[in-house]
Amino acid sequence: MGALTGAISLVCRECGKDHGHVLAYACDECLGALEVKIDFDRVQVTRTKISSRNKDLWRYREFLPVIDDSCVVNLGTGFTPLLRADSLAKAIGVRRLYIKNDTVNPTFSFKDRPAGIAVSKAREFRMAAVGCASTGNLAGSTAAHASAAGLKSFVFMPSTVEDPKVFHASIYGSTVILVDGTYDDVNRMAALAADRFNIGVVNVNLRPYYVEGSKTMGLEIAEQLGWRLPDRIVVPCASGALLSAIHKGIAEAHEAGLIEDDSVAMTCAQPEGCSPIVSAFRRGLERVEPVRNPKTLVQSLAIGEPGDGLQALRVIRKTGGTAGAVSDQEAIDAVYLLAKETGIFAEPGGAISVAGLKRLGEEGEVGRDEEVVCCVTGTGFKTLEVFPPPENQIRIPASFQALSAAIGPLLR
């Protein structure tokens, strides 16, 4: 067994009831969401211990709620590049900017972080099959981890999701169930599967463990900056789980003594056609009101009823952060800007952190003297159909005359 034996429990966010180490996702007293609590008085971790380990998310073993080491499913996820982007910082108007590039994970998105923990936990709970509700990226990640773990998998997606994301999940042998309806309809179908067929649906009945994987993005940012934090972290938000998990990882790093100060302004970016967290923040609401019919090309963020929206809202306010929504065109423009200035090709839902930072800077909500990290969460290769045909292509016959006519004027 691992070092976390006896140190993990699920605690209700609302009433605080401790449920112990169980398979559950809602409090049996108040129906509040459950989250993992790790007793760091019983778990010893140091910077030296972490730095001696492999450069993947499991280097933060003491922060991850899998007790039995033999159940760990590791595809090499994590410790992704934190790229200093000076020319992009100049273009946007901030003092210093870093890109946390999660497009290079095994299935090309940050979803490998939570999926890896959830599938490992499914093995620990001796479940025979796993699944997920997904707008695309989580489907491929869950399928890949299930395949590596030797588990059957069932992934539920809206029938409107991009074809490459459907194929990506299928290639691992997962059964793909396309649901006619919104993501929220998909989520209800996945919840039924979890309840009626005892499937470990990673973002339903395994959700408290699932979200823990995303904490590692916050831990990595701190470590890669020399165990300190930037002024602000900008996060694409769909369910809100990534933003709240990054902050939870940072808070736990502070609790464990790895960083001296956990102050950082957590900032949310969403598309205007599906921005329930931004809307709640801007309107001063104490709850997140659902968007019944999301209307956006940014399909990976089209979650109208965000499962962790309230927690994300609380974190934004607690940390002095902010939230901004951008148009679909701004998100796509950010893809091109990010590619041009950094060489990173992201999907609109990944580059929306850059678009959001740009918009918030223009509105005066982000200071020009700030040091900022933008989390870029998924590759553009899965969303090619949202981009217009490129204009910088030239077709020529195989002759020097044609070559000279094509590129000569461009070099003058």
mmCIF file with all atom_site columns, C-alpha atoms in Angstrom, residues 230-341:
data_model
loop_
_atom_site.group_PDB
_atom_site.id
_atom_site.type_symbol
_atom_site.label_atom_id
_atom_site.label_alt_id
_atom_site.label_comp_id
_atom_site.label_asym_id
_atom_site.label_entity_id
_atom_site.label_seq_id
_atom_site.pdbx_PDB_ins_code
_atom_site.Cartn_x
_atom_site.Cartn_y
_atom_site.Cartn_z
_atom_site.occupancy
_atom_site.B_iso_or_equiv
_atom_site.pdbx_formal_charge
_atom_site.auth_seq_id
_atom_site.auth_comp_id
_atom_site.auth_asym_id
_atom_site.auth_atom_id
_atom_site.pdbx_PDB_model_num
ATOM 1   C CA . PRO A 1 230 ? 2.681   34.486 -10.423 1.00 0.00 ? 230 PRO A CA 1
ATOM 2   C CA . ASP A 1 231 ? 0.348   37.392 -9.819  1.00 0.00 ? 231 ASP A CA 1
ATOM 3   C CA . ARG A 1 232 ? -2.447  35.759 -11.823 1.00 0.00 ? 232 ARG A CA 1
ATOM 4   C CA . ILE A 1 233 ? -3.422  32.428 -13.403 1.00 0.00 ? 233 ILE A CA 1
ATOM 5   C CA . VAL A 1 234 ? -5.954  32.532 -16.256 1.00 0.00 ? 234 VAL A CA 1
ATOM 6   C CA . VAL A 1 235 ? -7.913  29.318 -16.756 1.00 0.00 ? 235 VAL A CA 1
ATOM 7   C CA . PRO A 1 236 ? -10.396 28.199 -19.447 1.00 0.00 ? 236 PRO A CA 1
ATOM 8   C CA . CYS A 1 237 ? -13.587 27.203 -17.642 1.00 0.00 ? 237 CYS A CA 1
ATOM 9   C CA . ALA A 1 238 ? -16.300 24.720 -18.591 1.00 0.00 ? 238 ALA A CA 1
ATOM 10  C CA . SER A 1 239 ? -17.363 22.856 -15.432 1.00 0.00 ? 239 SER A CA 1
ATOM 11  C CA . GLY A 1 240 ? -15.125 25.107 -13.318 1.00 0.00 ? 240 GLY A CA 1
ATOM 12  C CA . ALA A 1 241 ? -13.262 22.092 -11.909 1.00 0.00 ? 241 ALA A CA 1
ATOM 13  C CA . LEU A 1 242 ? -9.881  22.987 -13.393 1.00 0.00 ? 242 LEU A CA 1
ATOM 14  C CA . LEU A 1 243 ? -9.771  26.467 -11.880 1.00 0.00 ? 243 LEU A CA 1
ATOM 15  C CA . SER A 1 244 ? -10.839 25.321 -8.423  1.00 0.00 ? 244 SER A CA 1
ATOM 16  C CA . ALA A 1 245 ? -8.480  22.318 -8.546  1.00 0.00 ? 245 ALA A CA 1
ATOM 17  C CA . ILE A 1 246 ? -5.457  24.433 -9.522  1.00 0.00 ? 246 ILE A CA 1
ATOM 18  C CA . HIS A 1 247 ? -6.150  26.639 -6.533  1.00 0.00 ? 247 HIS A CA 1
ATOM 19  C CA . LYS A 1 248 ? -6.633  23.612 -4.265  1.00 0.00 ? 248 LYS A CA 1
ATOM 20  C CA . GLY A 1 249 ? -3.237  22.286 -5.329  1.00 0.00 ? 249 GLY A CA 1
ATOM 21  C CA . ILE A 1 250 ? -1.661  25.650 -4.534  1.00 0.00 ? 250 ILE A CA 1
ATOM 22  C CA . ALA A 1 251 ? -3.376  25.812 -1.134  1.00 0.00 ? 251 ALA A CA 1
ATOM 23  C CA . GLU A 1 252 ? -2.192  22.297 -0.301  1.00 0.00 ? 252 GLU A CA 1
ATOM 24  C CA . ALA A 1 253 ? 1.362   23.132 -1.385  1.00 0.00 ? 253 ALA A CA 1
ATOM 25  C CA . HIS A 1 254 ? 1.237   25.977 1.118   1.00 0.00 ? 254 HIS A CA 1
ATOM 26  C CA . GLU A 1 255 ? -0.218  23.724 3.812   1.00 0.00 ? 255 GLU A CA 1
ATOM 27  C CA . ALA A 1 256 ? 2.545   21.168 3.174   1.00 0.00 ? 256 ALA A CA 1
ATOM 28  C CA . GLY A 1 257 ? 5.228   23.854 3.457   1.00 0.00 ? 257 GLY A CA 1
ATOM 29  C CA . LEU A 1 258 ? 6.349   23.805 -0.184  1.00 0.00 ? 258 LEU A CA 1
ATOM 30  C CA . ILE A 1 259 ? 5.553   27.468 -0.847  1.00 0.00 ? 259 ILE A CA 1
ATOM 31  C CA . GLU A 1 260 ? 5.635   30.438 1.526   1.00 0.00 ? 260 GLU A CA 1
ATOM 32  C CA . ASP A 1 261 ? 2.742   32.399 0.021   1.00 0.00 ? 261 ASP A CA 1
ATOM 33  C CA . ASP A 1 262 ? -0.376  31.072 -1.725  1.00 0.00 ? 262 ASP A CA 1
ATOM 34  C CA . SER A 1 263 ? -1.617  34.449 -2.989  1.00 0.00 ? 263 SER A CA 1
ATOM 35  C CA . VAL A 1 264 ? -2.634  34.357 -6.671  1.00 0.00 ? 264 VAL A CA 1
ATOM 36  C CA . ALA A 1 265 ? -5.574  35.899 -8.529  1.00 0.00 ? 265 ALA A CA 1
ATOM 37  C CA . MET A 1 266 ? -7.488  33.005 -10.097 1.00 0.00 ? 266 MET A CA 1
ATOM 38  C CA . THR A 1 267 ? -9.153  34.204 -13.295 1.00 0.00 ? 267 THR A CA 1
ATOM 39  C CA . CYS A 1 268 ? -11.817 32.524 -15.434 1.00 0.00 ? 268 CYS A CA 1
ATOM 40  C CA . ALA A 1 269 ? -12.212 32.733 -19.220 1.00 0.00 ? 269 ALA A CA 1
ATOM 41  C CA . GLN A 1 270 ? -15.350 31.494 -21.021 1.00 0.00 ? 270 GLN A CA 1
ATOM 42  C CA . PRO A 1 271 ? -17.042 31.944 -24.415 1.00 0.00 ? 271 PRO A CA 1
ATOM 43  C CA . GLU A 1 272 ? -19.851 34.493 -24.489 1.00 0.00 ? 272 GLU A CA 1
ATOM 44  C CA . GLY A 1 273 ? -22.306 31.868 -25.778 1.00 0.00 ? 273 GLY A CA 1
ATOM 45  C CA . CYS A 1 274 ? -21.800 29.742 -22.649 1.00 0.00 ? 274 CYS A CA 1
ATOM 46  C CA . SER A 1 275 ? -20.479 31.779 -19.753 1.00 0.00 ? 275 SER A CA 1
ATOM 47  C CA . PRO A 1 276 ? -22.484 30.928 -16.623 1.00 0.00 ? 276 PRO A CA 1
ATOM 48  C CA . ILE A 1 277 ? -19.554 31.404 -14.227 1.00 0.00 ? 277 ILE A CA 1
ATOM 49  C CA . VAL A 1 278 ? -18.597 34.761 -15.740 1.00 0.00 ? 278 VAL A CA 1
ATOM 50  C CA . SER A 1 279 ? -22.228 35.873 -15.631 1.00 0.00 ? 279 SER A CA 1
ATOM 51  C CA . ALA A 1 280 ? -22.596 34.949 -11.953 1.00 0.00 ? 280 ALA A CA 1
ATOM 52  C CA . PHE A 1 281 ? -19.373 36.769 -11.094 1.00 0.00 ? 281 PHE A CA 1
ATOM 53  C CA . ARG A 1 282 ? -20.279 39.890 -13.029 1.00 0.00 ? 282 ARG A CA 1
ATOM 54  C CA . ARG A 1 283 ? -23.791 40.036 -11.625 1.00 0.00 ? 283 ARG A CA 1
ATOM 55  C CA . GLY A 1 284 ? -22.679 39.498 -8.033  1.00 0.00 ? 284 GLY A CA 1
ATOM 56  C CA . LEU A 1 285 ? -24.717 36.308 -7.683  1.00 0.00 ? 285 LEU A CA 1
ATOM 57  C CA . GLU A 1 286 ? -24.187 33.695 -4.973  1.00 0.00 ? 286 GLU A CA 1
ATOM 58  C CA . ARG A 1 287 ? -25.099 30.830 -7.309  1.00 0.00 ? 287 ARG A CA 1
ATOM 59  C CA . VAL A 1 288 ? -24.366 29.938 -10.915 1.00 0.00 ? 288 VAL A CA 1
ATOM 60  C CA . GLU A 1 289 ? -27.447 30.037 -13.113 1.00 0.00 ? 289 GLU A CA 1
ATOM 61  C CA . PRO A 1 290 ? -27.467 27.433 -15.927 1.00 0.00 ? 290 PRO A CA 1
ATOM 62  C CA . VAL A 1 291 ? -27.286 28.299 -19.611 1.00 0.00 ? 291 VAL A CA 1
ATOM 63  C CA . ARG A 1 292 ? -29.991 26.085 -21.111 1.00 0.00 ? 292 ARG A CA 1
ATOM 64  C CA . ASN A 1 293 ? -28.926 26.268 -24.767 1.00 0.00 ? 293 ASN A CA 1
ATOM 65  C CA . PRO A 1 294 ? -25.228 27.042 -25.182 1.00 0.00 ? 294 PRO A CA 1
ATOM 66  C CA . LYS A 1 295 ? -24.472 28.770 -28.481 1.00 0.00 ? 295 LYS A CA 1
ATOM 67  C CA . THR A 1 296 ? -20.768 28.710 -29.189 1.00 0.00 ? 296 THR A CA 1
ATOM 68  C CA . LEU A 1 297 ? -18.255 27.177 -31.582 1.00 0.00 ? 297 LEU A CA 1
ATOM 69  C CA . VAL A 1 298 ? -16.069 26.488 -28.549 1.00 0.00 ? 298 VAL A CA 1
ATOM 70  C CA . GLN A 1 299 ? -17.593 23.061 -27.980 1.00 0.00 ? 299 GLN A CA 1
ATOM 71  C CA . SER A 1 300 ? -15.134 21.950 -25.309 1.00 0.00 ? 300 SER A CA 1
ATOM 72  C CA . LEU A 1 301 ? -16.418 24.723 -23.014 1.00 0.00 ? 301 LEU A CA 1
ATOM 73  C CA . ALA A 1 302 ? -20.127 24.397 -23.859 1.00 0.00 ? 302 ALA A CA 1
ATOM 74  C CA . ILE A 1 303 ? -21.263 23.182 -20.425 1.00 0.00 ? 303 ILE A CA 1
ATOM 75  C CA . GLY A 1 304 ? -24.353 25.131 -19.491 1.00 0.00 ? 304 GLY A CA 1
ATOM 76  C CA . GLU A 1 305 ? -24.705 23.751 -15.969 1.00 0.00 ? 305 GLU A CA 1
ATOM 77  C CA . PRO A 1 306 ? -21.150 23.619 -14.574 1.00 0.00 ? 306 PRO A CA 1
ATOM 78  C CA . GLY A 1 307 ? -20.728 20.974 -11.879 1.00 0.00 ? 307 GLY A CA 1
ATOM 79  C CA . ASP A 1 308 ? -18.030 22.941 -10.062 1.00 0.00 ? 308 ASP A CA 1
ATOM 80  C CA . GLY A 1 309 ? -19.245 26.378 -11.052 1.00 0.00 ? 309 GLY A CA 1
ATOM 81  C CA . LEU A 1 310 ? -20.117 27.469 -7.530  1.00 0.00 ? 310 LEU A CA 1
ATOM 82  C CA . GLN A 1 311 ? -16.735 26.388 -6.190  1.00 0.00 ? 311 GLN A CA 1
ATOM 83  C CA . ALA A 1 312 ? -14.958 28.183 -9.040  1.00 0.00 ? 312 ALA A CA 1
ATOM 84  C CA . LEU A 1 313 ? -16.983 31.309 -8.304  1.00 0.00 ? 313 LEU A CA 1
ATOM 85  C CA . ARG A 1 314 ? -15.992 31.153 -4.640  1.00 0.00 ? 314 ARG A CA 1
ATOM 86  C CA . VAL A 1 315 ? -12.312 30.709 -5.518  1.00 0.00 ? 315 VAL A CA 1
ATOM 87  C CA . ILE A 1 316 ? -12.310 33.645 -7.953  1.00 0.00 ? 316 ILE A CA 1
ATOM 88  C CA . ARG A 1 317 ? -13.759 35.928 -5.293  1.00 0.00 ? 317 ARG A CA 1
ATOM 89  C CA . LYS A 1 318 ? -11.606 34.579 -2.457  1.00 0.00 ? 318 LYS A CA 1
ATOM 90  C CA . THR A 1 319 ? -8.381  35.144 -4.397  1.00 0.00 ? 319 THR A CA 1
ATOM 91  C CA . GLY A 1 320 ? -9.253  38.589 -5.750  1.00 0.00 ? 320 GLY A CA 1
ATOM 92  C CA . GLY A 1 321 ? -9.469  37.244 -9.279  1.00 0.00 ? 321 GLY A CA 1
ATOM 93  C CA . THR A 1 322 ? -11.885 38.109 -12.042 1.00 0.00 ? 322 THR A CA 1
ATOM 94  C CA . ALA A 1 323 ? -13.773 36.515 -14.924 1.00 0.00 ? 323 ALA A CA 1
ATOM 95  C CA . GLY A 1 324 ? -14.262 37.452 -18.545 1.00 0.00 ? 324 GLY A CA 1
ATOM 96  C CA . ALA A 1 325 ? -16.157 36.170 -21.570 1.00 0.00 ? 325 ALA A CA 1
ATOM 97  C CA . VAL A 1 326 ? -15.027 36.539 -25.177 1.00 0.00 ? 326 VAL A CA 1
ATOM 98  C CA . SER A 1 327 ? -16.670 36.048 -28.551 1.00 0.00 ? 327 SER A CA 1
ATOM 99  C CA . ASP A 1 328 ? -16.042 32.947 -30.642 1.00 0.00 ? 328 ASP A CA 1
ATOM 100 C CA . GLN A 1 329 ? -14.057 35.106 -33.058 1.00 0.00 ? 329 GLN A CA 1
ATOM 101 C CA . GLU A 1 330 ? -11.840 36.397 -30.243 1.00 0.00 ? 330 GLU A CA 1
ATOM 102 C CA . ALA A 1 331 ? -11.160 32.799 -29.187 1.00 0.00 ? 331 ALA A CA 1
ATOM 103 C CA . ILE A 1 332 ? -10.216 31.827 -32.750 1.00 0.00 ? 332 ILE A CA 1
ATOM 104 C CA . ASP A 1 333 ? -8.081  34.950 -33.161 1.00 0.00 ? 333 ASP A CA 1
ATOM 105 C CA . ALA A 1 334 ? -6.246  33.931 -29.985 1.00 0.00 ? 334 ALA A CA 1
ATOM 106 C CA . VAL A 1 335 ? -5.442  30.553 -31.565 1.00 0.00 ? 335 VAL A CA 1
ATOM 107 C CA . TYR A 1 336 ? -3.659  32.345 -34.412 1.00 0.00 ? 336 TYR A CA 1
ATOM 108 C CA . LEU A 1 337 ? -1.941  34.822 -32.075 1.00 0.00 ? 337 LEU A CA 1
ATOM 109 C CA . LEU A 1 338 ? -0.713  32.043 -29.795 1.00 0.00 ? 338 LEU A CA 1
ATOM 110 C CA . ALA A 1 339 ? 0.593   30.030 -32.762 1.00 0.00 ? 339 ALA A CA 1
ATOM 111 C CA . LYS A 1 340 ? 2.336   33.052 -34.291 1.00 0.00 ? 340 LYS A CA 1
ATOM 112 C CA . GLU A 1 341 ? 3.994   34.244 -31.098 1.00 0.00 ? 341 GLU A CA 1
#
